[in-house]
Structure formats: C-alpha cells, structure tokens
mmCIF file of C-alpha atoms in Angstrom:
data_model
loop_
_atom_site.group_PDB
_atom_site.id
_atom_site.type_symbol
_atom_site.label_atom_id
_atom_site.label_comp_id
_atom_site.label_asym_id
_atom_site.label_seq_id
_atom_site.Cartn_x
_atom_site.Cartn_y
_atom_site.Cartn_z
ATOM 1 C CA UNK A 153 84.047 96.247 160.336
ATOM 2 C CA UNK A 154 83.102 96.486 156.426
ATOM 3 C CA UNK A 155 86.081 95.363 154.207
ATOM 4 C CA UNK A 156 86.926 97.932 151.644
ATOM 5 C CA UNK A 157 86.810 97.333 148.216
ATOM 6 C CA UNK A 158 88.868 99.082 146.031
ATOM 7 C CA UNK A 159 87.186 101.116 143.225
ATOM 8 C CA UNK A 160 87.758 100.112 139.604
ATOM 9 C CA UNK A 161 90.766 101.946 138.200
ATOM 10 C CA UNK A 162 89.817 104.041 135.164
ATOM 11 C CA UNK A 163 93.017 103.753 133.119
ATOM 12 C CA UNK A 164 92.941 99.689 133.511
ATOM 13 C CA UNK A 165 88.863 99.470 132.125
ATOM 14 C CA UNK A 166 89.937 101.869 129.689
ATOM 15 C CA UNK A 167 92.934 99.834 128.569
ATOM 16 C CA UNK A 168 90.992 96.243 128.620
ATOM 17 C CA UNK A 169 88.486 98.123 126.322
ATOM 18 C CA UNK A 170 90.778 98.893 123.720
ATOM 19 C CA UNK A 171 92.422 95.753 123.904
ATOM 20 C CA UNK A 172 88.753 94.043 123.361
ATOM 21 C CA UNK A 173 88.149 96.517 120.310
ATOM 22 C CA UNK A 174 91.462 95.807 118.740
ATOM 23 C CA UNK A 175 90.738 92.091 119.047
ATOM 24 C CA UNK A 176 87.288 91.830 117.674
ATOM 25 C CA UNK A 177 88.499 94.523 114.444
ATOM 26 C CA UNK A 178 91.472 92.306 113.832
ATOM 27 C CA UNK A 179 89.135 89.146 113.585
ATOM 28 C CA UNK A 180 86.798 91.151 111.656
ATOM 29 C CA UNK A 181 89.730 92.707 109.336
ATOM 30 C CA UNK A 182 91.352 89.319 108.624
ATOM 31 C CA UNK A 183 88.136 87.600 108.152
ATOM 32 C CA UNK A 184 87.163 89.412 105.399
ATOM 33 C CA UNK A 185 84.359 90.839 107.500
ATOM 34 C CA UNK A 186 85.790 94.354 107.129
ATOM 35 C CA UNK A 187 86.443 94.745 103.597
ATOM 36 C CA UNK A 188 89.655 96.162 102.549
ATOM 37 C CA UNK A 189 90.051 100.354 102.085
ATOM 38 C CA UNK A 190 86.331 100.478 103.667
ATOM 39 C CA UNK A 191 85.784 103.106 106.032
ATOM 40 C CA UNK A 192 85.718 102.637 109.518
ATOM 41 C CA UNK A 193 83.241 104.687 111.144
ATOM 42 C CA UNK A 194 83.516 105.150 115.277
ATOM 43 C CA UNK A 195 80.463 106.416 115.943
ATOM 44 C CA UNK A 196 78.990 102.988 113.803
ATOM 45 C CA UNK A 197 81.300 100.747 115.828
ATOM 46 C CA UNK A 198 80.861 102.196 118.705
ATOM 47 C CA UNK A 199 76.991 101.615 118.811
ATOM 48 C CA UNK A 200 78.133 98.387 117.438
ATOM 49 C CA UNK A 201 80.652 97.115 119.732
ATOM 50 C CA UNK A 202 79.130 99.310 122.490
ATOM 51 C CA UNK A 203 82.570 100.340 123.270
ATOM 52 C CA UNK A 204 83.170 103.967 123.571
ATOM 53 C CA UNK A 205 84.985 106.333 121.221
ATOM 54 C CA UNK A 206 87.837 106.595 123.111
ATOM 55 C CA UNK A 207 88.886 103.039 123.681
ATOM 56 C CA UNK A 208 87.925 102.287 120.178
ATOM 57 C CA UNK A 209 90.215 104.786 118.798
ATOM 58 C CA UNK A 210 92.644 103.642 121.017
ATOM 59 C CA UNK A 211 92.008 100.047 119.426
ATOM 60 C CA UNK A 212 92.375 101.466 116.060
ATOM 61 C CA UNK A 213 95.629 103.049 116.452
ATOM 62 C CA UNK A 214 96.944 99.806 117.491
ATOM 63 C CA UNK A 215 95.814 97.904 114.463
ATOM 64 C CA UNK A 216 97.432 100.818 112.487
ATOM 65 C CA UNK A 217 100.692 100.186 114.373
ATOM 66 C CA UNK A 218 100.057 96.434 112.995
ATOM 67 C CA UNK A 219 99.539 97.170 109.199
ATOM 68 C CA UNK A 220 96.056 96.539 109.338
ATOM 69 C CA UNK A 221 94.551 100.034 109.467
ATOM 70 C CA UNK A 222 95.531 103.113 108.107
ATOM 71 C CA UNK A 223 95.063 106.467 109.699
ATOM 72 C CA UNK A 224 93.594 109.173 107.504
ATOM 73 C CA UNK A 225 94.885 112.092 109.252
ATOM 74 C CA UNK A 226 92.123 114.090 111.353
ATOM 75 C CA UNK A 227 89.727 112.093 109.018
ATOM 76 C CA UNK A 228 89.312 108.696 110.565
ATOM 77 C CA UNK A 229 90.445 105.263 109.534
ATOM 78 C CA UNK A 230 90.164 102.436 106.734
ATOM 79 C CA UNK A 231 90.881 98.763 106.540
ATOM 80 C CA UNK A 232 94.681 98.550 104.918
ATOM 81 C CA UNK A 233 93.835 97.983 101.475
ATOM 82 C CA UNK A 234 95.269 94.840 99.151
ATOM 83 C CA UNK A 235 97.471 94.922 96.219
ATOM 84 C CA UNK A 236 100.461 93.666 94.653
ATOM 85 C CA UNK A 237 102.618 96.330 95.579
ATOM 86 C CA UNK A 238 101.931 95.397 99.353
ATOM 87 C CA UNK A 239 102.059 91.773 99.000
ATOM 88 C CA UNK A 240 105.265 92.320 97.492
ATOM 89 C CA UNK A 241 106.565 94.546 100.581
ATOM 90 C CA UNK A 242 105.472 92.745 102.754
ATOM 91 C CA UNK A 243 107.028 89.149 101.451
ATOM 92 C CA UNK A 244 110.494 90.718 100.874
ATOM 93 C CA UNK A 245 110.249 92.512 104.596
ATOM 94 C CA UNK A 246 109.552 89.002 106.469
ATOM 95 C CA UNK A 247 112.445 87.282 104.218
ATOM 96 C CA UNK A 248 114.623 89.202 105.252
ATOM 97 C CA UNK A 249 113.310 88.796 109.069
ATOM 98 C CA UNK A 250 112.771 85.623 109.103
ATOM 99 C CA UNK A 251 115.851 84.301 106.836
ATOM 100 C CA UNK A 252 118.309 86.307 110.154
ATOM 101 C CA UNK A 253 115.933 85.068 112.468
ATOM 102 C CA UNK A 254 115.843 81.128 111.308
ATOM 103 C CA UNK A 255 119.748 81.337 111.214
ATOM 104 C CA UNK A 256 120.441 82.320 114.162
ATOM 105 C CA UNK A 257 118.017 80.093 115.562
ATOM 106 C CA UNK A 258 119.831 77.521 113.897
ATOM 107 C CA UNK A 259 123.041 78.135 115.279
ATOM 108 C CA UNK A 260 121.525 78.716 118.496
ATOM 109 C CA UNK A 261 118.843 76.405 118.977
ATOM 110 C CA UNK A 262 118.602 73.289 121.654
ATOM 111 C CA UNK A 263 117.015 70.362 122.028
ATOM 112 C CA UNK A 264 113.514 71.639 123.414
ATOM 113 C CA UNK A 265 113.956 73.781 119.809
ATOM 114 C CA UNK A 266 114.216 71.155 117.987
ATOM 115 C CA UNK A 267 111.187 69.535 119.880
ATOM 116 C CA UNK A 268 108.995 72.526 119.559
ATOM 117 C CA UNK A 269 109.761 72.525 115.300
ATOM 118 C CA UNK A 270 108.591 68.360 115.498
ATOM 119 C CA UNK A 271 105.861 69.092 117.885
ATOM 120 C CA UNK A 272 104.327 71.750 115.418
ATOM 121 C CA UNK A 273 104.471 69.815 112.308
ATOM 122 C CA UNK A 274 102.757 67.098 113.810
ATOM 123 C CA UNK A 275 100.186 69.519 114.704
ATOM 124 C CA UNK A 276 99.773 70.965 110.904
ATOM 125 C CA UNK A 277 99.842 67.259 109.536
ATOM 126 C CA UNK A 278 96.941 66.156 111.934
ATOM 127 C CA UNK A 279 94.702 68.991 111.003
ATOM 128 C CA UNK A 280 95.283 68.610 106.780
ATOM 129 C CA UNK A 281 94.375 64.916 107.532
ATOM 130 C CA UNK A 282 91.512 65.599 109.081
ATOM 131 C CA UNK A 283 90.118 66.601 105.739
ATOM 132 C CA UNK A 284 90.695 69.228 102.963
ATOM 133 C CA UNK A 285 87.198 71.169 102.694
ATOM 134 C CA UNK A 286 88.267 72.472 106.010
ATOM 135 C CA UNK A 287 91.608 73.109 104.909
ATOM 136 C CA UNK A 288 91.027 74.842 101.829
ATOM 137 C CA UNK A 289 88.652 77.668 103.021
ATOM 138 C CA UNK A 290 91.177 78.960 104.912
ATOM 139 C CA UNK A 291 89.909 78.707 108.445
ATOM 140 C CA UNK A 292 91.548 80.250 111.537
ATOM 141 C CA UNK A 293 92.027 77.239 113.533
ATOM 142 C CA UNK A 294 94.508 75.747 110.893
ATOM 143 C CA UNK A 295 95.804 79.157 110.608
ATOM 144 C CA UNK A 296 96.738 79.329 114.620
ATOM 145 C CA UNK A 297 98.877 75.811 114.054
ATOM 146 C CA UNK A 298 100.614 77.077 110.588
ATOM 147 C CA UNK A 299 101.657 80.319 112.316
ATOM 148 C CA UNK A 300 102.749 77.888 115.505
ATOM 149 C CA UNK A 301 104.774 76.130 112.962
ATOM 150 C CA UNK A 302 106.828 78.960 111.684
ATOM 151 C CA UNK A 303 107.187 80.698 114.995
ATOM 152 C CA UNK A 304 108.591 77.460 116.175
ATOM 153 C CA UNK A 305 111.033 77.512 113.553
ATOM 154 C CA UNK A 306 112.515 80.861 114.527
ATOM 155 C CA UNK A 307 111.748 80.779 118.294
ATOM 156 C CA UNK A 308 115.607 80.145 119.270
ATOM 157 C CA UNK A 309 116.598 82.723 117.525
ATOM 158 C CA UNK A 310 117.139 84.744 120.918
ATOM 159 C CA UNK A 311 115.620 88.255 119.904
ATOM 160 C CA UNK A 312 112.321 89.281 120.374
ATOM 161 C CA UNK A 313 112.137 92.186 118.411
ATOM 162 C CA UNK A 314 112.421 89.840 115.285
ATOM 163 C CA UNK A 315 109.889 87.357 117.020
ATOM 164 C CA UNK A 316 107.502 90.324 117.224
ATOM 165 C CA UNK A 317 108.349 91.840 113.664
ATOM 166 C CA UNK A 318 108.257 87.717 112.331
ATOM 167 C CA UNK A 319 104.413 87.585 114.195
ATOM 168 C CA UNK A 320 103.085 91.292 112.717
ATOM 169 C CA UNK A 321 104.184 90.518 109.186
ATOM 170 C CA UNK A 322 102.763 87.151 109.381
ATOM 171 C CA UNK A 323 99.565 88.770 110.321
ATOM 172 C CA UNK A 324 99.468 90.896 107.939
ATOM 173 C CA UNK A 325 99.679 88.361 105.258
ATOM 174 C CA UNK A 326 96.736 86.582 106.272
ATOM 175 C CA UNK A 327 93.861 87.566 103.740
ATOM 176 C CA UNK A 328 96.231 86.920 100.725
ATOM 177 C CA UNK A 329 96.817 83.963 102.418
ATOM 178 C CA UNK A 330 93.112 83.271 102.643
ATOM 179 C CA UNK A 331 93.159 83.421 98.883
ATOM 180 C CA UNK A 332 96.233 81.365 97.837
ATOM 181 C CA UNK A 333 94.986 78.619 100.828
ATOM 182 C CA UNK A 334 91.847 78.295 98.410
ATOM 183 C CA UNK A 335 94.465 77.059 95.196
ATOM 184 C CA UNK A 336 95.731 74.056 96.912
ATOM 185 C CA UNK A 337 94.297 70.331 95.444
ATOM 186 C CA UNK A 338 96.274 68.488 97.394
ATOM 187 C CA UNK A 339 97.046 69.353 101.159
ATOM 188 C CA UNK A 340 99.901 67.229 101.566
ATOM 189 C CA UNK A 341 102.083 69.550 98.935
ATOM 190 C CA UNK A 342 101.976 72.295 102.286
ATOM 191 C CA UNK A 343 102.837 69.667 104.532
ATOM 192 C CA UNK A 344 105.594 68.339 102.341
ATOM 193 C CA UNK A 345 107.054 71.866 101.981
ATOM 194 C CA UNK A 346 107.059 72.550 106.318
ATOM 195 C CA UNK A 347 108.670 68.870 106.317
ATOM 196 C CA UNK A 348 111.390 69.996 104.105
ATOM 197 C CA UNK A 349 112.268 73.125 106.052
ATOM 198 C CA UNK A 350 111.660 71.390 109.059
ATOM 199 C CA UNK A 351 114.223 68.703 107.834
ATOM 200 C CA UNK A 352 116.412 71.733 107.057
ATOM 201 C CA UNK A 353 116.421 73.096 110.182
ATOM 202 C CA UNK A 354 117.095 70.250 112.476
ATOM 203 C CA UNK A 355 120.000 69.397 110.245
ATOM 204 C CA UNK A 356 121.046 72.405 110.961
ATOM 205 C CA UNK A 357 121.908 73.714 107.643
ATOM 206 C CA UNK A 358 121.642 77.482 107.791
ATOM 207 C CA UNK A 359 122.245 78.763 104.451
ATOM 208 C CA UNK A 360 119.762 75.919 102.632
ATOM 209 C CA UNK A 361 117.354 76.285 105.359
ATOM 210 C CA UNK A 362 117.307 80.049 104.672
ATOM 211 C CA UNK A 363 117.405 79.623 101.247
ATOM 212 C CA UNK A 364 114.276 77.333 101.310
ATOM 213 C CA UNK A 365 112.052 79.257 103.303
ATOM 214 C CA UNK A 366 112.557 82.753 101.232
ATOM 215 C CA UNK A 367 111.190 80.127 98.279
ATOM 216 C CA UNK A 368 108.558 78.837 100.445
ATOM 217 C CA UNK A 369 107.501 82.947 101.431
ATOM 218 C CA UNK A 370 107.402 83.760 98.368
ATOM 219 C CA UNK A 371 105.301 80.920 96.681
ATOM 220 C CA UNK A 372 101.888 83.108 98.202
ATOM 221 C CA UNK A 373 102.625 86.062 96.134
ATOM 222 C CA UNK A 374 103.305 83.879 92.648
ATOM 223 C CA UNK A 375 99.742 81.769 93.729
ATOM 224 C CA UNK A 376 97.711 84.992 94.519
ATOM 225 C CA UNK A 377 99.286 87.190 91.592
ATOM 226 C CA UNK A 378 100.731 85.151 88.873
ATOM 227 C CA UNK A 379 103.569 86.562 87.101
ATOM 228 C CA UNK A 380 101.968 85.970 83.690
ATOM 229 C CA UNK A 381 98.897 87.591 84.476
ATOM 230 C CA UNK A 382 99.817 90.543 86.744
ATOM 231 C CA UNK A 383 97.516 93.581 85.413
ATOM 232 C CA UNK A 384 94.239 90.731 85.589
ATOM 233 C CA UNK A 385 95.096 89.372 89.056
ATOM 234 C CA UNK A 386 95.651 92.381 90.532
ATOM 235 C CA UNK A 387 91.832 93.774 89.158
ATOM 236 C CA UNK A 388 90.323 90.283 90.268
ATOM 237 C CA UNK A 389 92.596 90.324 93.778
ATOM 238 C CA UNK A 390 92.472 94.194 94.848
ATOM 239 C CA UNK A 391 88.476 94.586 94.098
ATOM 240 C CA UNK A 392 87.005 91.141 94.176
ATOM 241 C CA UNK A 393 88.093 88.415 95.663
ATOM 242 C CA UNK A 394 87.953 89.761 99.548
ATOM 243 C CA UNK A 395 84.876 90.881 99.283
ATOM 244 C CA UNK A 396 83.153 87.898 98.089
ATOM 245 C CA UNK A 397 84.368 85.696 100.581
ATOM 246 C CA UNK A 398 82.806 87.404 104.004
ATOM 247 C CA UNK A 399 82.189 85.016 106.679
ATOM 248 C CA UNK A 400 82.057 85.223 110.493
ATOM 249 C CA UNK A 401 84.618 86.908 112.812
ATOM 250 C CA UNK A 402 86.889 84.539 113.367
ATOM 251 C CA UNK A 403 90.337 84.727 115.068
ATOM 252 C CA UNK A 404 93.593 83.569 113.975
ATOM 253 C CA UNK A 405 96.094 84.978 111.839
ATOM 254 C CA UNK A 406 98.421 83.006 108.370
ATOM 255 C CA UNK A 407 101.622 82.232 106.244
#
C-alpha cells in the first residue's frame, strides 16, 4: 500500500517566504546595501529575490514593525532614513529600556548570569585582538558578539518584552553604529568600556551600573554627530556617509 504524503501547506511556504525576504532586506538594509529613504520597489525585488509579491510585502511590513522600513501609505515602502533626530530617539528610547532592564537584572540575576556577562566579554576581547582592520569596518561577525554582550547584560532581567524592545532598538542602531565603529584608533578603549560595565554589573551596583551604560549609549550619537558641529555632521551623516560605504549583504545587527 502507497504511504501518503501530506501536501505542502500553503500558509507555512507562504510564511517561510516572508521570513526569508525579511531576512535578506534586513542584511541588505543594515549593510548599507539598501541605501537609506531609497525606494523599495516589489515588483524589482521580487524578480530579484524571486519571491512573490505577497510574501515580500509580508516581509516588508515586518521590517516596518522593526524601524527599518517605513510604509508610505497605498504607495509602497522606503529604507528608514538617518538623521539626528532619530539617532537621538532612538538612544534615549533604549536608555530608558535598557537602564530598567540592567537593574532588574541586577537584582535578579544568578550565577549562570553572571557567567553568561564573563563568557561574552571574553568573546568581544578575542575578536578586537584578532586585529583592528577587521574591527574598524564594522563587520557583522563582531557585531553578533557586541550585541551578545549587551543582551547578556540584561538577560536576567526576567521580562521579555524589554529583551525584545532591548534587541529591536539595538538593531536599529546598527548603521550609525557602522559609522562611529569606523572612529575608533584603539580597540581596546571598547573593550575597556564593556569591562567597566561588566565590572559594574557583577558587583552588583545598580544605580552606577545604570548610570554607566546610559554614558556608554550615548557615546555613538556624540561620535557620529558631534555636538560642536551638528548642522555639518548631520549633511555629511544623513546624505553621505551610508551611501559610500556599500558592501555585501551581510547579517548581524550593533551597539
């Protein structure tokens, strides 16, 4: 007797292309690939991606959901664009996330915490050894162990609503990121910063630690927009910089 093999389900192939068009657009986005405020066409991605409309819309609306997109009404969609103004939102949004989020995993927090906050340092510092060329362009791969490192920080904080809010905004914050990563002469002055909050942390001193890491949040906006030189950094940041430094797809997210 034949064995019967169920038929593919619709909704599920539907669903794991949207996921894959998300994915690949996020790269893309955070990459620099996609420029920000360009226009993202479906029919062009689509043929592209050879993913259909439908999932690929799909996949858009979730990276709009993220921060990364913006919906244009009936009209389509564009890569979020970069500015000041956002930078600025979106640094005083995750302080205030993160700063509830690292207390409570502070007063929370157990050994296998305070495990998971040595284990990811250790991480970071292996990969700035390994040389700073690497380091300095910004690459994913360092990205995925810097994000590691400040999700480890917060992880006990027993909520995953502000685990989920922490990881978005963090996202989000990637191509200025990409741009302040590209300032540093010396790697070791990132790795002595995510010692001292580290230190912070595991000494379990909530109000310092909190106090430290708004500092440490904030340093990306004074690197990519310096306060003395607001109206040029902005005209160098919002219509430049991004689009000069296109390179591959790659994954990962930052700071």
């Amino acid at each position: 007797m034949a064995t019967m093999v169920p038929s593919p389900d619709p909704a599920h192939a539907a669903e794991t292309l949207a996921e894959r068009a998300s994915a690949i657009l996020q790269r893309e986005i955070l990459s620099g690939a996609l420029p920000p405020d360009s226009k993202l066409r479906i029919q062009e991605l689509a043929t592209r991606l050879q993913i259909g409309a439908t999932p690929l819309r799909e996949g858009l609306s979730r990276l709009a959901a993220q921060g990364l997109v913006k919906a244009i009404g009936q009209r389509g969609f564009r890569v979020a664009a970069v500015s000041r103004a956002d930078l600025e939102d979106i640094t005083r949004t995750r302080t205030l996330i993160e700063a509830e989020a690292l207390r409570l995993a502070i007063a929370r927090g157990d050994d296998a915490w305070e495990a998971g906050i040595v284990a990811s340092l250790h991480r970071m510092r292996k990969f700035t050894a390994r040389g700073t060329g690497r380091f300095r362009e910004g690459v994913a791969d360092f990205d995925a162990v810097h994000k590691a490192f400040h999700t480890a920080l917060i992880a006990a904080c027993g909520s995953h609503r502000l685990l989920a809010l922490h990881s978005a905004l963090y996202d989000q914050a990637y191509r200025y990121r990409r741009v302040m990563m590209t300032r540093f002469e010396r790697p070791g002055e990132l790795d002595d910063e995510h010692q001292a909050l580290a230190d912070l942390a595991l000494a379990r001193d909530g109000a310092r630690a909190a106090s430290r890491l708004a500092h440490h949040l904030a340093s990306t906006l004074a690197i990519v927009y310096p306060p003395t030189n607001k109206a040029k950094g902005e005209r160098i940041h919002d219509e430049a910089a991004y689009r000069t430094r296109r390179r591959p797809a790659v994954g990962g997210a930052r700071r």
